[in-house]
Coordinates of C-alpha atoms and ligand atoms in Angstrom, one line a residue:
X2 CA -13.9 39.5 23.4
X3 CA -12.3 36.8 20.9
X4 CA -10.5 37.9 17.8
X5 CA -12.1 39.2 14.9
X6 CA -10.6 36.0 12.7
X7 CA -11.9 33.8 15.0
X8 CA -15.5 34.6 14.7
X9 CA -16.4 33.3 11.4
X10 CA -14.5 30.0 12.6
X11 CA -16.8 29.7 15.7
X12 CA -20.2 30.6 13.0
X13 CA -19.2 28.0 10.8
X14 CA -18.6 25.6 13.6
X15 CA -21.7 26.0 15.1
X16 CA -23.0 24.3 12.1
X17 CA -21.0 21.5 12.0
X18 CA -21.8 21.0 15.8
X19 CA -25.3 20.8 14.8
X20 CA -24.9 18.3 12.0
X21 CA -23.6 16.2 15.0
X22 CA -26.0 16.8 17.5
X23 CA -28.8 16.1 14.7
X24 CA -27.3 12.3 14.7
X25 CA -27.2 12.3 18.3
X26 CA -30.9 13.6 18.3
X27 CA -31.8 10.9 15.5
X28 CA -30.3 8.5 18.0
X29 CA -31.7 9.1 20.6
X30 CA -35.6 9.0 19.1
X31 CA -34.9 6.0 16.8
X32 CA -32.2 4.0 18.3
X33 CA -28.5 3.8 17.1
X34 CA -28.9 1.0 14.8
X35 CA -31.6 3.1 12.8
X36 CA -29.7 6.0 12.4
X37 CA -27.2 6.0 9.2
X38 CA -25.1 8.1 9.9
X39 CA -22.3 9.3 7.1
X40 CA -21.1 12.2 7.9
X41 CA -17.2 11.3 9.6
X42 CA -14.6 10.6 8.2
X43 CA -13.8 8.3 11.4
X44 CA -12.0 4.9 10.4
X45 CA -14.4 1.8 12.1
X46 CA -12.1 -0.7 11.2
X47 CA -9.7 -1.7 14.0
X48 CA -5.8 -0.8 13.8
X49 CA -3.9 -4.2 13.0
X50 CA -3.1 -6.1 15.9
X51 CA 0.7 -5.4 16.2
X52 CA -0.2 -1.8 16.4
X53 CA -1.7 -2.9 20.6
X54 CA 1.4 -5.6 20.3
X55 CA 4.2 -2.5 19.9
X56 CA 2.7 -0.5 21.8
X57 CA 2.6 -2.7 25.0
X58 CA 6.3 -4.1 23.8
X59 CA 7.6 -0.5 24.2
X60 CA 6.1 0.2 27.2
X61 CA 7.3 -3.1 28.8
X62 CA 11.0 -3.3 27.3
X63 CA 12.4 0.6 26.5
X64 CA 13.7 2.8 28.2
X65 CA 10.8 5.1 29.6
X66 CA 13.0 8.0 29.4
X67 CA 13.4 7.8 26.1
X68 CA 9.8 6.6 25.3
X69 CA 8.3 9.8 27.4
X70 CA 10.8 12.0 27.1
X71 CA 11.3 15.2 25.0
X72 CA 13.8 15.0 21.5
X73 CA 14.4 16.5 18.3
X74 CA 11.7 18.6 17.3
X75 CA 11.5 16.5 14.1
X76 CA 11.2 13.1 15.9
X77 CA 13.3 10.4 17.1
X78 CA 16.0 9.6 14.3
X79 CA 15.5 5.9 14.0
X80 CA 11.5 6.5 13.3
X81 CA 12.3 9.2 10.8
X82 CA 14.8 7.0 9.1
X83 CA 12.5 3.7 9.1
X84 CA 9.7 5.7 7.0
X85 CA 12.6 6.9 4.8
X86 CA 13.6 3.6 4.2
X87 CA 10.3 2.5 3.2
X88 CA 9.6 5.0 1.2
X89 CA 12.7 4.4 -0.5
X90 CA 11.8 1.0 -0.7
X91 CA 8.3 1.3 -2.5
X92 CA 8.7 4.5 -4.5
X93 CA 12.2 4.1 -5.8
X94 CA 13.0 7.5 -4.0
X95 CA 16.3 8.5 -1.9
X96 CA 15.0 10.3 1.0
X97 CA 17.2 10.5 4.8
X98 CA 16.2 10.3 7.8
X99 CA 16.7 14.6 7.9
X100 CA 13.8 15.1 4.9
X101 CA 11.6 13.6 7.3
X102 CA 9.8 15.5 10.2
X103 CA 7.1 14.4 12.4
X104 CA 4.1 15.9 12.7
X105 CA 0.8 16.2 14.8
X106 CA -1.6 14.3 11.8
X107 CA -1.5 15.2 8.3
X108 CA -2.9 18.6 9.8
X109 CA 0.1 19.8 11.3
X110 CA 2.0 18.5 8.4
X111 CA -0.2 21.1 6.4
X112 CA 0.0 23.9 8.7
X113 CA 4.1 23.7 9.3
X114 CA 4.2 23.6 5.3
X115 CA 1.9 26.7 5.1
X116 CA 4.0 28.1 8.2
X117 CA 7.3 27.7 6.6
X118 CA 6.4 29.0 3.0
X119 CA 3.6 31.3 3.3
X120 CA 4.0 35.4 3.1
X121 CA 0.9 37.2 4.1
X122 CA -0.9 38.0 0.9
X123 CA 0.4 34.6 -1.1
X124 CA -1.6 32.6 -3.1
X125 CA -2.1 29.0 -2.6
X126 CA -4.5 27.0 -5.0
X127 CA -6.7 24.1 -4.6
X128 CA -8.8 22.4 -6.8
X129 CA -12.5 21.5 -5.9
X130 CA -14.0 20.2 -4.2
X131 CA -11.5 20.2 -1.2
X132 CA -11.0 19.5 2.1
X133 CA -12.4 22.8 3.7
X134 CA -9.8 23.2 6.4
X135 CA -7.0 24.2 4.1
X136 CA -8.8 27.7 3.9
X137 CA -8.7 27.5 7.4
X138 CA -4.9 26.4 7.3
X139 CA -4.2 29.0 4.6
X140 CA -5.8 31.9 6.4
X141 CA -3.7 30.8 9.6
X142 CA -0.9 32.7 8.2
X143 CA -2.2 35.2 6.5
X144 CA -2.5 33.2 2.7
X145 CA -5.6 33.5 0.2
X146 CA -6.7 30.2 -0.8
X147 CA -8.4 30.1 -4.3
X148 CA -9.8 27.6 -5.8
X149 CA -10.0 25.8 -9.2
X150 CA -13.3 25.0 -9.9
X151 CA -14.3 21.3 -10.0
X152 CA -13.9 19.0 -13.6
X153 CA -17.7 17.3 -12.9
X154 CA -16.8 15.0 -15.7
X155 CA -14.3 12.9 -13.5
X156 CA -13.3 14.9 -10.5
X157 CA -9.6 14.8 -12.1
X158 CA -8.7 18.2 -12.1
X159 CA -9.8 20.6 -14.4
X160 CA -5.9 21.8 -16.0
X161 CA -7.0 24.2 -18.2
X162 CA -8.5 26.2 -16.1
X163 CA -6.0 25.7 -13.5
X164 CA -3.3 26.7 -15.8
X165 CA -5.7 30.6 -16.4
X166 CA -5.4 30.5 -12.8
X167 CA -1.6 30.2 -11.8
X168 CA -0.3 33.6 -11.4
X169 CA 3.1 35.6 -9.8
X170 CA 1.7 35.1 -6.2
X171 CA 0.7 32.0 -6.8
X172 CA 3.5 30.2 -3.5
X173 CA 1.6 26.7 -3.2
X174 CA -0.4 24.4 -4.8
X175 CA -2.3 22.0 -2.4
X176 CA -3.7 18.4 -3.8
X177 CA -5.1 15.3 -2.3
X178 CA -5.1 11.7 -4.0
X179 CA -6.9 9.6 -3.0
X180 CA -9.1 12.6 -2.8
X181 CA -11.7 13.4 0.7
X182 CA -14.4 13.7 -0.7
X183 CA -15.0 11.9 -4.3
X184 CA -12.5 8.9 -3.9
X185 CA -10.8 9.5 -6.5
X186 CA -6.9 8.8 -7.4
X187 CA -5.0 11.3 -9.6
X188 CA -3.7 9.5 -12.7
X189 CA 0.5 9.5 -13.9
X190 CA -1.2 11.6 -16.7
X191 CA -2.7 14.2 -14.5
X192 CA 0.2 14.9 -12.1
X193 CA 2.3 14.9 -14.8
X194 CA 0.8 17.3 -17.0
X195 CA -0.3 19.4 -13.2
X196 CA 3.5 19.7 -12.7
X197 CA 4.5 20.5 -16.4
X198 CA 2.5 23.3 -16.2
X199 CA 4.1 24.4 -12.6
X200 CA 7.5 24.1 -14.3
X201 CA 6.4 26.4 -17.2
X202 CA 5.0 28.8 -14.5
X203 CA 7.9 28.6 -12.8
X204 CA 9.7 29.9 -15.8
X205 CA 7.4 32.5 -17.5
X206 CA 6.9 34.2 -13.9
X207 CA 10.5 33.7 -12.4
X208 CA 9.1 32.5 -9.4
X209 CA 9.0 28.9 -7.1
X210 CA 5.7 27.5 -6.9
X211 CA 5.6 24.1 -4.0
X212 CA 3.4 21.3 -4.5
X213 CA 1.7 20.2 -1.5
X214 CA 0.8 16.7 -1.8
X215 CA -1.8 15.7 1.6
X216 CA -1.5 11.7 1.3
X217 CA -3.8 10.7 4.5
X218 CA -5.0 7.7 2.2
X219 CA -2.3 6.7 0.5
X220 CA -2.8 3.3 1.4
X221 CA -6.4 2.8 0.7
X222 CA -6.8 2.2 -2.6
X223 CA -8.9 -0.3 -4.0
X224 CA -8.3 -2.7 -7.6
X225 CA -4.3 -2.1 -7.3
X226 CA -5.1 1.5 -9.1
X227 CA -1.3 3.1 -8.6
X228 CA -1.1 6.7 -6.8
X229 CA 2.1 8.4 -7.9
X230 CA 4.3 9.4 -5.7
X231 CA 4.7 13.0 -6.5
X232 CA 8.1 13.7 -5.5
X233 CA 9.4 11.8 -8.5
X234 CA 7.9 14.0 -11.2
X235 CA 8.4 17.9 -9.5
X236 CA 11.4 19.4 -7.7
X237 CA 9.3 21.3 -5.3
X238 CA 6.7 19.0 -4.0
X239 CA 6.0 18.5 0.1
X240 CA 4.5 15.5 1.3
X241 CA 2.0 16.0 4.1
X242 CA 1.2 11.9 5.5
X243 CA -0.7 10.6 8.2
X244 CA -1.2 7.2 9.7
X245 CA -4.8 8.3 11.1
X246 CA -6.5 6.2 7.7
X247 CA -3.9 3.9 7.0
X248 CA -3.4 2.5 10.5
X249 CA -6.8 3.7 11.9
X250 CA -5.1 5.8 14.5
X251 CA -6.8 9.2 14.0
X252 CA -6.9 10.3 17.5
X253 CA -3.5 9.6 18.2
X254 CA -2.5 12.6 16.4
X255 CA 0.4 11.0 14.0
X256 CA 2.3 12.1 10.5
X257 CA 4.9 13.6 8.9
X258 CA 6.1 16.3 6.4
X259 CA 8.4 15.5 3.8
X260 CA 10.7 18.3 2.3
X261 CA 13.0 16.2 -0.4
X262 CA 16.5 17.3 -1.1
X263 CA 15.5 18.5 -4.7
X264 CA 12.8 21.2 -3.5
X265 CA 14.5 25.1 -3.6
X266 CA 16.2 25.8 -0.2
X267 CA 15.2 22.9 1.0
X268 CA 17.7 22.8 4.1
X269 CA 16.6 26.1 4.9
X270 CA 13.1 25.0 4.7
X271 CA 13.7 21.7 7.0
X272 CA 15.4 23.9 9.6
X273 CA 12.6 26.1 9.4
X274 CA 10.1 22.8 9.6
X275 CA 11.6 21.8 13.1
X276 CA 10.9 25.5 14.7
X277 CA 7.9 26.2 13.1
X278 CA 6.8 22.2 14.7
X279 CA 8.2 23.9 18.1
X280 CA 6.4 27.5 17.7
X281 CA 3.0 25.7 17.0
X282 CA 3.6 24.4 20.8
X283 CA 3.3 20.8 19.8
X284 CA 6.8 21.2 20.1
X285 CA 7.1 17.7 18.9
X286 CA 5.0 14.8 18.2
X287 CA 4.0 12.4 21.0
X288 CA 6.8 10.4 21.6
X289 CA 5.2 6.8 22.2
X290 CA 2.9 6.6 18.9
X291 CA 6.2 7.9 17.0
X292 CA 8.0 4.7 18.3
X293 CA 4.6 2.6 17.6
X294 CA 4.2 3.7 13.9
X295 CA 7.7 3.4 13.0
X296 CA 7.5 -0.6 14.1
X297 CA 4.3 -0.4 12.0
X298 CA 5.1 1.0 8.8
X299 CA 4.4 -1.9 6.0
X300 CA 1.2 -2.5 7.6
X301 CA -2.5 -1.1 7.1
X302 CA -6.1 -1.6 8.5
X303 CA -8.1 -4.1 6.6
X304 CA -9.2 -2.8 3.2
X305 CA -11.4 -5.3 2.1
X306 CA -13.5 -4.5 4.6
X307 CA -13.9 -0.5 3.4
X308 CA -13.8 -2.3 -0.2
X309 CA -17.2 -4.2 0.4
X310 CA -19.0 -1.5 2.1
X311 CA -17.9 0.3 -1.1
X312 CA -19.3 -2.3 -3.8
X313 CA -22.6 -3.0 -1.6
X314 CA -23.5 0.7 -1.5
X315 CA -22.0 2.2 -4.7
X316 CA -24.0 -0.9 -6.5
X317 CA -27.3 -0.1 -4.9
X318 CA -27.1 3.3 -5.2
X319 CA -26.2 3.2 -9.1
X320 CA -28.9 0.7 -8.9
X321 CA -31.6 3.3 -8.0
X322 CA -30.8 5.6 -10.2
X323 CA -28.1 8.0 -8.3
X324 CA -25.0 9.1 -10.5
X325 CA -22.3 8.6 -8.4
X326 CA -18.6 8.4 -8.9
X327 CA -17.5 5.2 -8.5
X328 CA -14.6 5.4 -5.8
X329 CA -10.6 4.5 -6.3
X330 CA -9.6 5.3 -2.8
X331 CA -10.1 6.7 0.8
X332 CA -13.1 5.8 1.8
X333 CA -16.0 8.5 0.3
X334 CA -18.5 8.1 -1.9
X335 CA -19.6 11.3 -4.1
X336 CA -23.5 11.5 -5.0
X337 CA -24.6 14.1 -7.4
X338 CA -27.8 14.9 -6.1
X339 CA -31.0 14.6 -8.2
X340 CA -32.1 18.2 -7.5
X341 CA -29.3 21.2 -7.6
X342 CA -29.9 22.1 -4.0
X343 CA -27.9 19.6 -2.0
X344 CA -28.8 20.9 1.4
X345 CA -32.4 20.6 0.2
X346 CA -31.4 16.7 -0.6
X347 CA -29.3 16.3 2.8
X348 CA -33.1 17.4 4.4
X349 CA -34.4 14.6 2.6
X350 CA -32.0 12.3 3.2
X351 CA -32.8 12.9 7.2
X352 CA -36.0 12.3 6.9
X353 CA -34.6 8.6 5.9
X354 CA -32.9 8.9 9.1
X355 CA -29.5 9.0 6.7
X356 CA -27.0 12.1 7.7
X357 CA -24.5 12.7 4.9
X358 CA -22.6 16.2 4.0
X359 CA -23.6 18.4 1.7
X360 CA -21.2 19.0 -1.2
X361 CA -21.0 22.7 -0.6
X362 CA -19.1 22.3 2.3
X363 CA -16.4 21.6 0.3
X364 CA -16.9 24.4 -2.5
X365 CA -18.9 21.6 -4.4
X366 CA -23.1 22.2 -4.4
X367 CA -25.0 19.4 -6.3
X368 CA -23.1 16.6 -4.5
X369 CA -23.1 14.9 -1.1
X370 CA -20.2 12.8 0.4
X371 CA -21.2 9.6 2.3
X372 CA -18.0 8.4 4.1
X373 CA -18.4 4.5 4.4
X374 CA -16.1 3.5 6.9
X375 CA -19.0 2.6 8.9
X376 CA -20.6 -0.8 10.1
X377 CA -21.9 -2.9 7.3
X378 CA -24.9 -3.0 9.1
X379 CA -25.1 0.5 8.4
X380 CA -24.8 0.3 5.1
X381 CA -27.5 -2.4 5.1
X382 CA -29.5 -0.5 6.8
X383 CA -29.5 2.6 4.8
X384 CA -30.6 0.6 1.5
X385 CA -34.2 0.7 1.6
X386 CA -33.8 4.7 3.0
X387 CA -31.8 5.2 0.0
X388 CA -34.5 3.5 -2.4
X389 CA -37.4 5.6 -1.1
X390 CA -35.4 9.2 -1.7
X391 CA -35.1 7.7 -5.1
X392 CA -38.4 6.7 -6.0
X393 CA -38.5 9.9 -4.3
X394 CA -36.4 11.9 -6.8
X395 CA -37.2 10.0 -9.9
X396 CA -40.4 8.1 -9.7
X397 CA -40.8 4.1 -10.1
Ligands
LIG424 N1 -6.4 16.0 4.7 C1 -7.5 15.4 4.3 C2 -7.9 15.4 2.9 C3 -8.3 14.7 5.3 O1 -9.4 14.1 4.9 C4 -7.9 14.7 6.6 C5 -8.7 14.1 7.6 O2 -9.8 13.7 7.4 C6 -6.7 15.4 7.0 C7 -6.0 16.0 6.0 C8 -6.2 15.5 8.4 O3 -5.7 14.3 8.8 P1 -5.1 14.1 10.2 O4 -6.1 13.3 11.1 O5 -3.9 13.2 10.0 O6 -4.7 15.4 10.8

C-alpha cells in the first residue's frame, strides 16, 4: 500500500535497524560495559548547566503564553536577532534578525533549503563521503544528488574533479565542515578556491549555483584549527546550524537556516523559507528550546572531554598499525580498513564486540567511522579489541 518512493527508504532502514538491534543483542549476551559500541552519532557529554538553569527560569518567570504559544513561522524575533548578533560578533558578518529562520535541527534547515530552491530534475552535488540523508533530502523534492568522489589523500575535497562535474543543472552544492564522518575541517584554501570555481560556473553557464554549508559542529573543533565562515567568501551560500552537537541537545529538535542578504533573491527566498517551515507541518520550531538556546548561544558542551577520547583512541589505533585520519572536528574518527571490504572488517570488528559503520554507507568503501562521543570507559574498553583485529590484519 505505501508509495513506491518510500520503499527503498523502509529496505534501507531495515538495515540500519539491524545495526541497532545487533548492539542491543551484543548487550544483552555480554553486558553493556562489554559492548563498544560506535555507531551514533549521539553526544554523551551533558548540555552545560545553564542550558537546565534557562530552561527552568523561563518556565518559572515568562509569560506561558508566549513560551507555548504559536509565532512567526521563523521564530521569535528576539531569538533570531541574538544568534545574529553573535554571529556578527565572531565572524565579522552583518546578518538581521530576518536572515535568520528557525528550524527543526540542522535537518529541517536542509530540507527548507532543498524545498525552497530545488526544481524537479536539479542537480545538487556533494562531495564524499557524505552524510547519507542528503540523498534522502534531495530526492524529497524531486532533486538528483551526485556525488564528487572522495580526495583519499586528505578527505579535503577533491576540486578538480569537482570542477568536471559542475554543469547547467547543477542548483546546489551541499558541504559539511567539520565533516560527519572523517573529522575533518575545510581549509580558507579549500573554500576559497570551492567558491572561485562556483563564481566561474556561475559565469560560463549563466546560471546561480547556492552553497549549502550544514555546520552541526561548528563548535567542536579541536587545537584552535579556524572553520571559515562561508558566507564571507560566496554571495550565495545558506547556512544550515544546529545546536544538537554544540549544546548536546539532539532530541530537542533545534537550528536554523541562514539566507544572507547578498544570496540572489534572497527576500524572495526568506519568504519562501517561512512557508516552506509552515508546509513541512512543523509549522515552527518548538517554542521553549528556541527561548533556551537563544539565552545559550556563546556556550558549548565540554570539548575536552570529546578531545581525550580523541587522542586516547586515534593514538592507540595509529599505534597498531591502522591508517587513520587524524580528526580536526566533530567527533568521528575515519579508519581505512586493512582489507578493501569494509563490511567484511565491520564483521570482524563484532566479533570484538566493537560496532562501528561501514564506510559505504556514506558512498565511501574501505573506511569505517567510529563516532567517539562515548564513555571513556568505552574507549578503554575497546583497546585490546582493537589490538587483536590488528594483529589480526597485519600480524605481530
Ligand atoms: N548534518 C550532518 C552532517 C549530521 O551529522 C547531522 C546529524 O548527525 C545532521 C546534519 C542533522 O542534525 P540535526 O540533529 O540538527 O537534525
Amino acid at each position: 500500500m505505501i508509495a513506491e518512493n518510500m520503499k527503498p527508504l523502509v529496505k534501507n532502514n531495515s538495515v540500519i535497524r539491524q545495526m541497532f538491534e545487533e548492539g542491543d543483542r551484543l548487550r544483552a549476551i555480554y553486558g553493556a560495559d562489554k559492548v563498544f559500541d560506535f555507531s551514533l552519532g549521539n553526544p554523551n557529554v551533558p548540555a552545560p548547566a545553564e542550558v537546565k538553569e534557562a530552561f527552568l527560569d523561563i518556565l518559572e518567570n515568562e509569560d506561558p503564553i508566549k513560551v507555548h504559544g504559536y509565532m512567526s513561522n521563523a521564530g521569535f524575533p528576539e531569538v533570531r536577532h541574538a544568534i545574529a548578533e553573535s554571529l556578527n560578533k565572531r565572524f565579522k558578518t552583518d546578518f538581521g534578525m530576518h536572515n535568520i529562520l528557525m528550524t527543526v535541527g540542522a535537518g529541517s534547515a536542509l530540507n527548507v533549503a532543498f524545498r525552497i530552491l530545488l526544481n524537479p530534475g536539479d542537480e545538487v552535488l556533494t562531495f564524499a563521503p557524505y552524510f547519507v540523508e542528503y540523498g534522502n533530502y534531495v530526492s524529497n523534492y524531486g532533486g538528483k544528488l551526485s556525488v564528487v568522489p572522495a580526495n583519499t589523500e586528505n578527505f579535503q575535497p577533491d576540486l578538480e574533479a569537482f570542477k568536471k562535474m559542475v554543469s547547467p543543472k547543477t542548483k546546489m552544492v551541499v558541504i559539511n565542515t567539520p565533516h560527519n564522518p572523517t573529522g575533518v575541517i575545510y581549509t580558507e584554501e579549500t573554500i576559497r578556491k570551492l567558491t572561485d570555481i562556483l563564481y566561474d560556473k556561475q559565469m560560463e553557464f549563466g546560471t546561480e549555483i547556492f552553497l549549502l554549508s550544514d555546520e552541526p559542529y561548528r563548535e567542536l573543533v579541536y587545537d584552535d584549527v579556524e572553520v571559515p565562515y562561508v558566507t564571507r567568501y560566496y554571495a550565495n551560500t545558506l547556512v544550515a546550524y544546529s545546536f544538537s552537537k554544540t549544546l548536546s541537545l539532539p532530541g530537542e529538535r533545534i537550528g536554523y537556516l541562514l539566507i544572507p542578504d547578498e544570496a540572489v533573491d534572497s527576500s524572495e527566498m526568506i519568504a519562501a523559507a517561512g512557508i516552506a517551515i509552515r508546509v513541512s507541518g512543523s509549522v515552527n520550531a518548538p517554542s521553549l528550546i528556541q527561548l533556551v538556546v537563544g539565552r545559550c548561544l556563546d556556550l558549548k558542551a565540554d570539548i575536552s572531554y570529546y578531545k581525550r577520547n580523541r587522542d586516547t583512541l586515534y593514538g592507540a589505533l595509529k599505534e597498531y598499525g591502522f591508517s587513520c585520519t587524524e580528526p580536526q572536528g566533530a567527533f568521528y574518527l575515519w579508519v581505512k580498513t586493512p582489507t578493501e571490504d569494509d563490511k567484511a572488517f565491520v564483521a570482524a570488528a563484532k566479533s570484538h564486540n566493537i560496532l562501528v559503520v561501514p564506510g559505504s554507507s556514506f558512498a565511501c568503501p574501505g573506511y569505517v567511522r567510529l563516532a567517539y562521543c562515548v564513555s571513556y570507559e568505552t574507549i578503554k574498553g575497546s583497546l585490546p579489541g582493537f589490538k587483536e583485529l590488528a594483529r589480526e590484519y597485519f600480524g605481530e
